[in-house]
Short mmCIF file of N, CA, C and O in Angstrom, two decimals:
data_model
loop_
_atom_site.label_atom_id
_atom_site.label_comp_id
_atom_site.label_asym_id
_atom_site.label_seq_id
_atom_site.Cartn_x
_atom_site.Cartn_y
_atom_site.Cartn_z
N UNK A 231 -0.79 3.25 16.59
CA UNK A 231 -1.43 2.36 15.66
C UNK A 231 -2.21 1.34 16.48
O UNK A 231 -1.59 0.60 17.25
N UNK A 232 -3.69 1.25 16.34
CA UNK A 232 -4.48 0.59 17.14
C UNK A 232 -4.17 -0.80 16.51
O UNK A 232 -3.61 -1.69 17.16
N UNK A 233 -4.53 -0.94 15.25
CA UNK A 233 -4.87 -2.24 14.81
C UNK A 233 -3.73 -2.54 13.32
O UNK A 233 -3.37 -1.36 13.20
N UNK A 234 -3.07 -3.18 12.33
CA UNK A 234 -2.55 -3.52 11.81
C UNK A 234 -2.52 -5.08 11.23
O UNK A 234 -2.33 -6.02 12.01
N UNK A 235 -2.71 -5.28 9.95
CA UNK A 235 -2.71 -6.69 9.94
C UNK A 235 -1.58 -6.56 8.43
O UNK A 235 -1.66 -5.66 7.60
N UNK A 236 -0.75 -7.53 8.42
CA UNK A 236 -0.04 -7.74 7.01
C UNK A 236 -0.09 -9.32 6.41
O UNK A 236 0.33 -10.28 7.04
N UNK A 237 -0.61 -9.39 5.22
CA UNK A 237 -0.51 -10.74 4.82
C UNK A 237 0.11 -10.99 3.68
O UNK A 237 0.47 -9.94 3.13
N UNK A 238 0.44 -12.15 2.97
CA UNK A 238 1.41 -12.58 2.46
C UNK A 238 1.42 -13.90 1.69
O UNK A 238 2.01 -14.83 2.25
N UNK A 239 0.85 -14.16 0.45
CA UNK A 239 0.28 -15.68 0.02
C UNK A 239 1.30 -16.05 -1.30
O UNK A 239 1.72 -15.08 -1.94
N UNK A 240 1.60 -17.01 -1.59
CA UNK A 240 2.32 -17.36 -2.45
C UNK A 240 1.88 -18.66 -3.21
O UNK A 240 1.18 -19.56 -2.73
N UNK A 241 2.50 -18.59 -4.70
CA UNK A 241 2.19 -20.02 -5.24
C UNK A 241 3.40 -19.98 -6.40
O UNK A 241 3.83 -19.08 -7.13
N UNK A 242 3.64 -21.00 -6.27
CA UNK A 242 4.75 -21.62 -7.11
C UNK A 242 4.25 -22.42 -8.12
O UNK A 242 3.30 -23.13 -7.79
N UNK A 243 4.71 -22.51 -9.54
CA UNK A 243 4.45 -23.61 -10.73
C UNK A 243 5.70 -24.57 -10.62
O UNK A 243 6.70 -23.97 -10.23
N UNK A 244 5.87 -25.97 -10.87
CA UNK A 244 6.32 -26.67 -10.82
C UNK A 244 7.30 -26.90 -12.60
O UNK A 244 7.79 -28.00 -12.85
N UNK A 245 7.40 -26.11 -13.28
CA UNK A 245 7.53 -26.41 -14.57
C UNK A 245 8.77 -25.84 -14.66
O UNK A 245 9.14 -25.15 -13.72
N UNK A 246 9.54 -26.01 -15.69
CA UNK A 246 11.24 -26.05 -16.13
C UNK A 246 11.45 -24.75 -15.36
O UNK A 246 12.09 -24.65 -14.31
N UNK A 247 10.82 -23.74 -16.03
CA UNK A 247 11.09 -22.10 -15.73
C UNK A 247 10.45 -21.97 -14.74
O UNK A 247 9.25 -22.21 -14.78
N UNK A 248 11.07 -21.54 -13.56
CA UNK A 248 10.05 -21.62 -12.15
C UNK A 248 9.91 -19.67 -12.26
O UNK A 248 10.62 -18.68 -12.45
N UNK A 249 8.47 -20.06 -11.97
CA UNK A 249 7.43 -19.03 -11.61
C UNK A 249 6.90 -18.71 -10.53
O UNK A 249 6.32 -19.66 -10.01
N UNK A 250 6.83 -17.51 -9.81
CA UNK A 250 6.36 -17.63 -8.43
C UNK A 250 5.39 -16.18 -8.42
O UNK A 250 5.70 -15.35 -9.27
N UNK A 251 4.40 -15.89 -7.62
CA UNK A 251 3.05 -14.90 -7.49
C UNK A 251 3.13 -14.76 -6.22
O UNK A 251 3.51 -15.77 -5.64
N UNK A 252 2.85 -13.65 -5.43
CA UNK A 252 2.38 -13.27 -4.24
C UNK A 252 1.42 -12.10 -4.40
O UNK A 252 1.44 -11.23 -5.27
N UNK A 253 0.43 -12.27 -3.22
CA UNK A 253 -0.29 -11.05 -3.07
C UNK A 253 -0.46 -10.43 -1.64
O UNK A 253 -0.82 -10.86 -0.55
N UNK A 254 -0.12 -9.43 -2.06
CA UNK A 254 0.48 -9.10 -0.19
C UNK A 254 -1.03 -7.82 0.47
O UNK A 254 -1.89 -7.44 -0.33
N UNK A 255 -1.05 -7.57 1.33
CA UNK A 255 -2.56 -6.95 1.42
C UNK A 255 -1.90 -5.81 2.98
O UNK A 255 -1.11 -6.21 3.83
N UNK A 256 -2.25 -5.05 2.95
CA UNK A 256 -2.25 -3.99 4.24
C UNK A 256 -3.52 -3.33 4.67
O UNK A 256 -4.24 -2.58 4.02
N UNK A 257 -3.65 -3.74 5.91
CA UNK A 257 -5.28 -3.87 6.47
C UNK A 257 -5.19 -2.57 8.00
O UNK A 257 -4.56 -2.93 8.99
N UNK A 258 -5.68 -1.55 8.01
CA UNK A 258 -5.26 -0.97 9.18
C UNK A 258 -6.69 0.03 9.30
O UNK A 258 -7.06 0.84 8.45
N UNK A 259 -7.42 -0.32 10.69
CA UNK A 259 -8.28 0.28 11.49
C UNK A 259 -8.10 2.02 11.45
O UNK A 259 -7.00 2.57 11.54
N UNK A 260 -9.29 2.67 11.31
CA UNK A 260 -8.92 4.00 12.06
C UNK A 260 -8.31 3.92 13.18
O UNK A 260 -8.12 3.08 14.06
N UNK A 261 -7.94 5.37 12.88
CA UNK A 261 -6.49 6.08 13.92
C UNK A 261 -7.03 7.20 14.84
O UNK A 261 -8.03 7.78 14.42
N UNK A 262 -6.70 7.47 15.65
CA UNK A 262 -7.35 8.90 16.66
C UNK A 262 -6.23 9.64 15.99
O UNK A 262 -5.06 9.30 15.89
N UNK A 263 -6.95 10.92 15.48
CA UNK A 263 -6.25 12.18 14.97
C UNK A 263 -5.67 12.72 15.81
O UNK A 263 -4.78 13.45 15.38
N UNK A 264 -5.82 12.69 17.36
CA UNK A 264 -5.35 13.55 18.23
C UNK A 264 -6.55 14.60 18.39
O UNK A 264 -7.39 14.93 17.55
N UNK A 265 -6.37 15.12 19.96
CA UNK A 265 -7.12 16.54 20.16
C UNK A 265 -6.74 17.57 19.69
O UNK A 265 -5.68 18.00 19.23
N UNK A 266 -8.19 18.12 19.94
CA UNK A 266 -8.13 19.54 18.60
C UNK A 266 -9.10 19.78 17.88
O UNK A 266 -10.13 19.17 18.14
N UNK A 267 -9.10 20.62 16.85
CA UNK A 267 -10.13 20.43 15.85
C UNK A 267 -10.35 20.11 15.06
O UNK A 267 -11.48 20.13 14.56
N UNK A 268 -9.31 19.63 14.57
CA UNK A 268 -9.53 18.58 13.40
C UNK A 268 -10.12 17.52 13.97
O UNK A 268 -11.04 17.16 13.25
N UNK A 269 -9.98 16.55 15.34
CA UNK A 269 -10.11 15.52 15.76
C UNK A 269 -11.75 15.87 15.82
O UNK A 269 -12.55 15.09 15.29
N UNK A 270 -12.12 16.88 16.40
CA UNK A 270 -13.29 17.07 16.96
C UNK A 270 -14.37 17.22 15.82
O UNK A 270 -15.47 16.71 15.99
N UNK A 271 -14.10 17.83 14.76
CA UNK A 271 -15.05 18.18 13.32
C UNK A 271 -14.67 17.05 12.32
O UNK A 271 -15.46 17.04 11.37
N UNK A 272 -13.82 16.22 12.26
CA UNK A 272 -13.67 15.21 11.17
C UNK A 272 -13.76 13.56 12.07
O UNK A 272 -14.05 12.55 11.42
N UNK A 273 -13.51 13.49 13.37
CA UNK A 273 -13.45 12.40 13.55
C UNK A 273 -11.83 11.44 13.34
O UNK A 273 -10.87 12.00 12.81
N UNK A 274 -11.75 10.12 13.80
CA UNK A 274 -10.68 9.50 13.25
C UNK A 274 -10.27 9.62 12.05
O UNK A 274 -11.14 9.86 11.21
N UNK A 275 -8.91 9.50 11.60
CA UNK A 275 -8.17 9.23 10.71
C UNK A 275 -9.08 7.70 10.07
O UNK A 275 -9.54 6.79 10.76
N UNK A 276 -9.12 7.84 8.53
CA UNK A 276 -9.96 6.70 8.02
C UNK A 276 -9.04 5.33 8.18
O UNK A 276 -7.83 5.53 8.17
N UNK A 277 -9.39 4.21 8.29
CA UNK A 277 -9.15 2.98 8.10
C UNK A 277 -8.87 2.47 6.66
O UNK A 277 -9.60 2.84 5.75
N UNK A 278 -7.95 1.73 6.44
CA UNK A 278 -7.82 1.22 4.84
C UNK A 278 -7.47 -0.11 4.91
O UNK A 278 -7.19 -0.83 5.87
N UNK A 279 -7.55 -0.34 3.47
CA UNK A 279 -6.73 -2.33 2.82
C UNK A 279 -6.21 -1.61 1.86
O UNK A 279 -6.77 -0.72 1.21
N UNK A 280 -4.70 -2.16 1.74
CA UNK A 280 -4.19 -2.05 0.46
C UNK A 280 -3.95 -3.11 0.09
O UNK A 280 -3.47 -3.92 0.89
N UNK A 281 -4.19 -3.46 -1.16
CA UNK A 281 -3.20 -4.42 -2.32
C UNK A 281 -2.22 -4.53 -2.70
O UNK A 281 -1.91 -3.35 -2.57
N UNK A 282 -1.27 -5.02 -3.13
CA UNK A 282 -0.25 -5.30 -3.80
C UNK A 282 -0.06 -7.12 -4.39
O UNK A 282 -0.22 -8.21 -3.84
N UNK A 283 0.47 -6.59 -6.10
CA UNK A 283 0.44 -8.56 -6.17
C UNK A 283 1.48 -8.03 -7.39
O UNK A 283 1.61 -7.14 -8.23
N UNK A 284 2.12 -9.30 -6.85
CA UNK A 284 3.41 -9.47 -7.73
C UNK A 284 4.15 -10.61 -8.20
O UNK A 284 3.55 -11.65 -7.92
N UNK A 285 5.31 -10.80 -8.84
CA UNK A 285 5.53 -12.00 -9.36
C UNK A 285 7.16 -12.01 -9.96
O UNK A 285 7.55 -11.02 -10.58
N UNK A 286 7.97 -13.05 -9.75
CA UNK A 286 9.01 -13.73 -10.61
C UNK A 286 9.20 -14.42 -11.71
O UNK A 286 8.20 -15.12 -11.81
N UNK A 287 9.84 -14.61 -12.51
CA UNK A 287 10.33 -15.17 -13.32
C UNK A 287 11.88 -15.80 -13.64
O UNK A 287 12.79 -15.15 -14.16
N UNK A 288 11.95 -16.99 -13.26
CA UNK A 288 13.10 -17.23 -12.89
C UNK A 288 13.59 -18.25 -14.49
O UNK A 288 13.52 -19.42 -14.86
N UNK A 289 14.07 -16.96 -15.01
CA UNK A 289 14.95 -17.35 -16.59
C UNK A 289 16.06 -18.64 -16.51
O UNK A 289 15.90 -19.56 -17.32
N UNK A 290 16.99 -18.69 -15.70
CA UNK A 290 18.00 -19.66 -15.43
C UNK A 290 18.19 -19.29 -14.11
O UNK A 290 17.66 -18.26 -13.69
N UNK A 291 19.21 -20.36 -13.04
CA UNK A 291 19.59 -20.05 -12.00
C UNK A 291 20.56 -18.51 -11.61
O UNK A 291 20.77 -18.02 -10.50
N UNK A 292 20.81 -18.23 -12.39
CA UNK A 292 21.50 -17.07 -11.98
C UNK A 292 20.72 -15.11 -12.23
O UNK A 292 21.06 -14.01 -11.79
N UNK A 293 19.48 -15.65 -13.25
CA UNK A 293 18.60 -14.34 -13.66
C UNK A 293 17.11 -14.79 -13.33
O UNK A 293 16.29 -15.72 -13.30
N UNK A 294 17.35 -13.47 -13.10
CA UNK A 294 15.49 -13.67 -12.53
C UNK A 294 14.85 -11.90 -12.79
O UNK A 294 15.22 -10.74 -12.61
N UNK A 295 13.91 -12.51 -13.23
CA UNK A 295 12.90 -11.23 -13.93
C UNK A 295 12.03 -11.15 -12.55
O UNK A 295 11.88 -12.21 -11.94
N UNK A 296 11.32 -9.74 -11.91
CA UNK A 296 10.79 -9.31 -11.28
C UNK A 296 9.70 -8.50 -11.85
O UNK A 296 9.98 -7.85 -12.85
N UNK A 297 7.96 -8.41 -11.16
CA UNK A 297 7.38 -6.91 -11.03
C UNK A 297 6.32 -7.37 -10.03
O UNK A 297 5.76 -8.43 -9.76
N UNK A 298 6.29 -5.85 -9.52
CA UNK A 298 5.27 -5.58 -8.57
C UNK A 298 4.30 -4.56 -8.66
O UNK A 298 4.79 -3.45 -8.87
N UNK A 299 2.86 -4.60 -8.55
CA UNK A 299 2.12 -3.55 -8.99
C UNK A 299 1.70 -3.47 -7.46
O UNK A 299 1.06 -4.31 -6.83
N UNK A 300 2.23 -2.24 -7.01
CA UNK A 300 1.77 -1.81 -5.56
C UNK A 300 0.47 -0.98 -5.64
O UNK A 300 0.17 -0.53 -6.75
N UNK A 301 -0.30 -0.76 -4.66
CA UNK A 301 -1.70 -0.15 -4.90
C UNK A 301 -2.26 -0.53 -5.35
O UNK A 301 -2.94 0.38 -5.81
N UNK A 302 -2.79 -1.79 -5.83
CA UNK A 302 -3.34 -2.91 -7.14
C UNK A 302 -4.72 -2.20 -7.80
O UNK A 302 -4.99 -2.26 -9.00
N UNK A 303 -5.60 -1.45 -6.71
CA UNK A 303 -6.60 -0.32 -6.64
C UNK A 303 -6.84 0.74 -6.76
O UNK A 303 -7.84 1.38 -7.07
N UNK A 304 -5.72 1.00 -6.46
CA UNK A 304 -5.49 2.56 -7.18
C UNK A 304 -6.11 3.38 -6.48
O UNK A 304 -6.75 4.29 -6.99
N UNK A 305 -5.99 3.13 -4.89
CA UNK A 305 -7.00 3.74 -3.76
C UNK A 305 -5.70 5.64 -3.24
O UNK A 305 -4.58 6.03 -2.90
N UNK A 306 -7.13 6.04 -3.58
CA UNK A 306 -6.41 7.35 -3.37
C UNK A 306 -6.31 7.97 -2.26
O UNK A 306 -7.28 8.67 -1.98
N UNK A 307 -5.16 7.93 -1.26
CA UNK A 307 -4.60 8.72 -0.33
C UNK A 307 -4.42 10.02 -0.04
O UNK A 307 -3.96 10.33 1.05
N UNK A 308 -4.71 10.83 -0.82
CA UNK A 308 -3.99 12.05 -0.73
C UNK A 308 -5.44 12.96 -0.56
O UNK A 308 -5.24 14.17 -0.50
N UNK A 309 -6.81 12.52 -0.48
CA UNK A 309 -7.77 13.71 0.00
C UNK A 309 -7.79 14.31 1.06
O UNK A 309 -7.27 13.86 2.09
N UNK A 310 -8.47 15.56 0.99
CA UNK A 310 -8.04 16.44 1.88
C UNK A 310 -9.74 16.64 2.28
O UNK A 310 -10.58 16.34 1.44
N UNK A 311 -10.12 17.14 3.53
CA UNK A 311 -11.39 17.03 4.21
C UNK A 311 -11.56 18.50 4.49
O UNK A 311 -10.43 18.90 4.76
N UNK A 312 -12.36 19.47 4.55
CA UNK A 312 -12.37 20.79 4.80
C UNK A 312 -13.31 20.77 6.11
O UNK A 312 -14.29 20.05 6.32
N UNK A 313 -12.72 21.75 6.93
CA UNK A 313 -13.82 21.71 8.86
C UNK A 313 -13.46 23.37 8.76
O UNK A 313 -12.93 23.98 7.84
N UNK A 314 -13.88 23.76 9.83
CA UNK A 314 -14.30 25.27 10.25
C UNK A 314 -13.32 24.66 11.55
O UNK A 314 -13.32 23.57 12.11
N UNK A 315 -12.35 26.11 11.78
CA UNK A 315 -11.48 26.22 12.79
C UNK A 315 -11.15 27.86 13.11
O UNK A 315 -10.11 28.46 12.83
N UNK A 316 -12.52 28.45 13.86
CA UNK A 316 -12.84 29.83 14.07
C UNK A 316 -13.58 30.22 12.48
O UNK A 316 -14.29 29.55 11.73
N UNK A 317 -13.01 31.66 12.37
CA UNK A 317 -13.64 32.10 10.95
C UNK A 317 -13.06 31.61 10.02
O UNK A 317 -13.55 31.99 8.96
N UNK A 318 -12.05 30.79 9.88
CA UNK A 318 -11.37 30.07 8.83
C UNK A 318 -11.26 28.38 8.36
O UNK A 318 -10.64 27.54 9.01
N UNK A 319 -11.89 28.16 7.26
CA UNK A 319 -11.84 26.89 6.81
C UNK A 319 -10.64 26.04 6.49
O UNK A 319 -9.92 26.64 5.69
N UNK A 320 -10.23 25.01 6.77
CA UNK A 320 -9.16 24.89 6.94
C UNK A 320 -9.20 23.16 6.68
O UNK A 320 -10.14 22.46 7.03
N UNK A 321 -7.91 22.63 5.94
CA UNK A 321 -8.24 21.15 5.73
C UNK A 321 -7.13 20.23 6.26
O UNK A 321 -6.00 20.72 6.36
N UNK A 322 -7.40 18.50 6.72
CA UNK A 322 -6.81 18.12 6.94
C UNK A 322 -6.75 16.74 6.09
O UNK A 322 -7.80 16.68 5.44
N UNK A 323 -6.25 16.03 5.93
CA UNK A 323 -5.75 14.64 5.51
C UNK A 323 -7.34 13.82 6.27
O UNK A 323 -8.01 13.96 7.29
N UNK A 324 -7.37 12.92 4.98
CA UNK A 324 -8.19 11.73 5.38
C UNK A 324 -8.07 10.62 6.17
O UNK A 324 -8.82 10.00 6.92
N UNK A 325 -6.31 10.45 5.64
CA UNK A 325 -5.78 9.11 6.19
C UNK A 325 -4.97 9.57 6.82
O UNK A 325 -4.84 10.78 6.63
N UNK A 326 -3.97 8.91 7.90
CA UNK A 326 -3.16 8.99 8.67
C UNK A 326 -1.48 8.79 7.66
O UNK A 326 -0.35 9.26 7.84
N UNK A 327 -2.03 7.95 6.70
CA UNK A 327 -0.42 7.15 6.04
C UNK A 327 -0.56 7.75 4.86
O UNK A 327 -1.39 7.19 4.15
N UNK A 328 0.01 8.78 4.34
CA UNK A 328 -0.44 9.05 2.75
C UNK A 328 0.03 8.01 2.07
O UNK A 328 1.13 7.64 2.48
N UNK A 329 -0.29 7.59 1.44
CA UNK A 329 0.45 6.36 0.05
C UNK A 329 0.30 6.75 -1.34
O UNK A 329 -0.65 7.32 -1.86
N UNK A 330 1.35 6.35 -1.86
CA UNK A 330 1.35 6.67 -3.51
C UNK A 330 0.16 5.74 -4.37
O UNK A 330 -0.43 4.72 -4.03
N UNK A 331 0.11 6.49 -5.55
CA UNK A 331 -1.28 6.14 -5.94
C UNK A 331 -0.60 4.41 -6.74
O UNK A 331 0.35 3.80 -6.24
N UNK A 332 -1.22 4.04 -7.75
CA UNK A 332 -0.73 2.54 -8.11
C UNK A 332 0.36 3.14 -9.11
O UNK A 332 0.53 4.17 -9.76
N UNK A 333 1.07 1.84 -8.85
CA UNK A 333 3.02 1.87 -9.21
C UNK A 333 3.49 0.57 -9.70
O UNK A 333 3.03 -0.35 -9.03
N UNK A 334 4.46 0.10 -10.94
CA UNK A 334 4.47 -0.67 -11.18
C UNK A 334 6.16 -0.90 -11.12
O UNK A 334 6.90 -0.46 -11.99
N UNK A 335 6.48 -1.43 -10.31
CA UNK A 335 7.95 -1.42 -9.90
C UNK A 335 8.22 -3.01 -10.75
O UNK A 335 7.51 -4.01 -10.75
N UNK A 336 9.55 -2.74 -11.44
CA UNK A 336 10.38 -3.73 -12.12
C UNK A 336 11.80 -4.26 -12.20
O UNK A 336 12.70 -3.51 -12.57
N UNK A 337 11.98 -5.26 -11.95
CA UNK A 337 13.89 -5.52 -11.43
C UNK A 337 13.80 -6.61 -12.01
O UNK A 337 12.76 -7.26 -12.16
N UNK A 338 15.30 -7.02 -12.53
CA UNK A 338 16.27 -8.44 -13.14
C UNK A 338 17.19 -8.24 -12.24
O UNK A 338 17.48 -7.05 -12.13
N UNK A 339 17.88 -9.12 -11.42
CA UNK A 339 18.54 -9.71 -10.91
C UNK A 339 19.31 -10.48 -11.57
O UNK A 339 18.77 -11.31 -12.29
N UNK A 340 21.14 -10.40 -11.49
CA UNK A 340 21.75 -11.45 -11.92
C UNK A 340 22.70 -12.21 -10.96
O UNK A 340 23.52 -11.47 -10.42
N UNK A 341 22.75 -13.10 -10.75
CA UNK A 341 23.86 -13.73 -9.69
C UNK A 341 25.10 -14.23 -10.52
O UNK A 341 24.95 -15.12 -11.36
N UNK A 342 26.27 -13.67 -10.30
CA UNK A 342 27.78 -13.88 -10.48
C UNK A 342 28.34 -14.25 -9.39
O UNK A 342 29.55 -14.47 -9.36
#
């Protein structure tokens, strides 16, 4: 992994029911595919940003409502690139990291 960046922002409301937001971001440079022919007819593995933004809800001190919408873009991972490798066409991955397409993950938490 040449390059990698992860970030991480938050904001809080000040009001009875505390509320909290983050938006988290994944930033990563092309990758060398390695030698070969894939490396040689497609080039690096592509570079991406992902999104993600999410948020709390904090009902009383002991429950707290959760969700997170990962992929916020809905950026699609999973294409496949077609190259010539002798008499046969043959495909490889775009990206290096496959990732799932957008997802909306949800949790309550209770403290006893």
């Amino acid at each position: 992994m040449e390059h990698a960046l992860w970030t991480i922002g938050a904001l809080s409301s000040p009001v009875a029911v505390k509320v909290s937001t983050w938006l988290r971001s994944e930033i990563r440079s092309d990758r060398y595919r390695g030698v070969g022919a894939a490396q040689t007819a497609l080039g690096s593995f592509k570079g991406y940003a992902l999104f993600s933004l999410g948020g709390a809800l904090e009902v009383t001190q002991r429950f707290k409502l959760s969700a997170t919408l990962f992929n916020l873009f809905d950026k699609n991972f999973v294409d496949y690139l077609p190259y010539r490798s002798g008499a046969t066409t043959v495909y490889a991955g775009e990206y290096a990291n496959p990732q799932e397409g957008r997802r909306l993950w949800l949790s309550a938490t209770v403290d006893f």
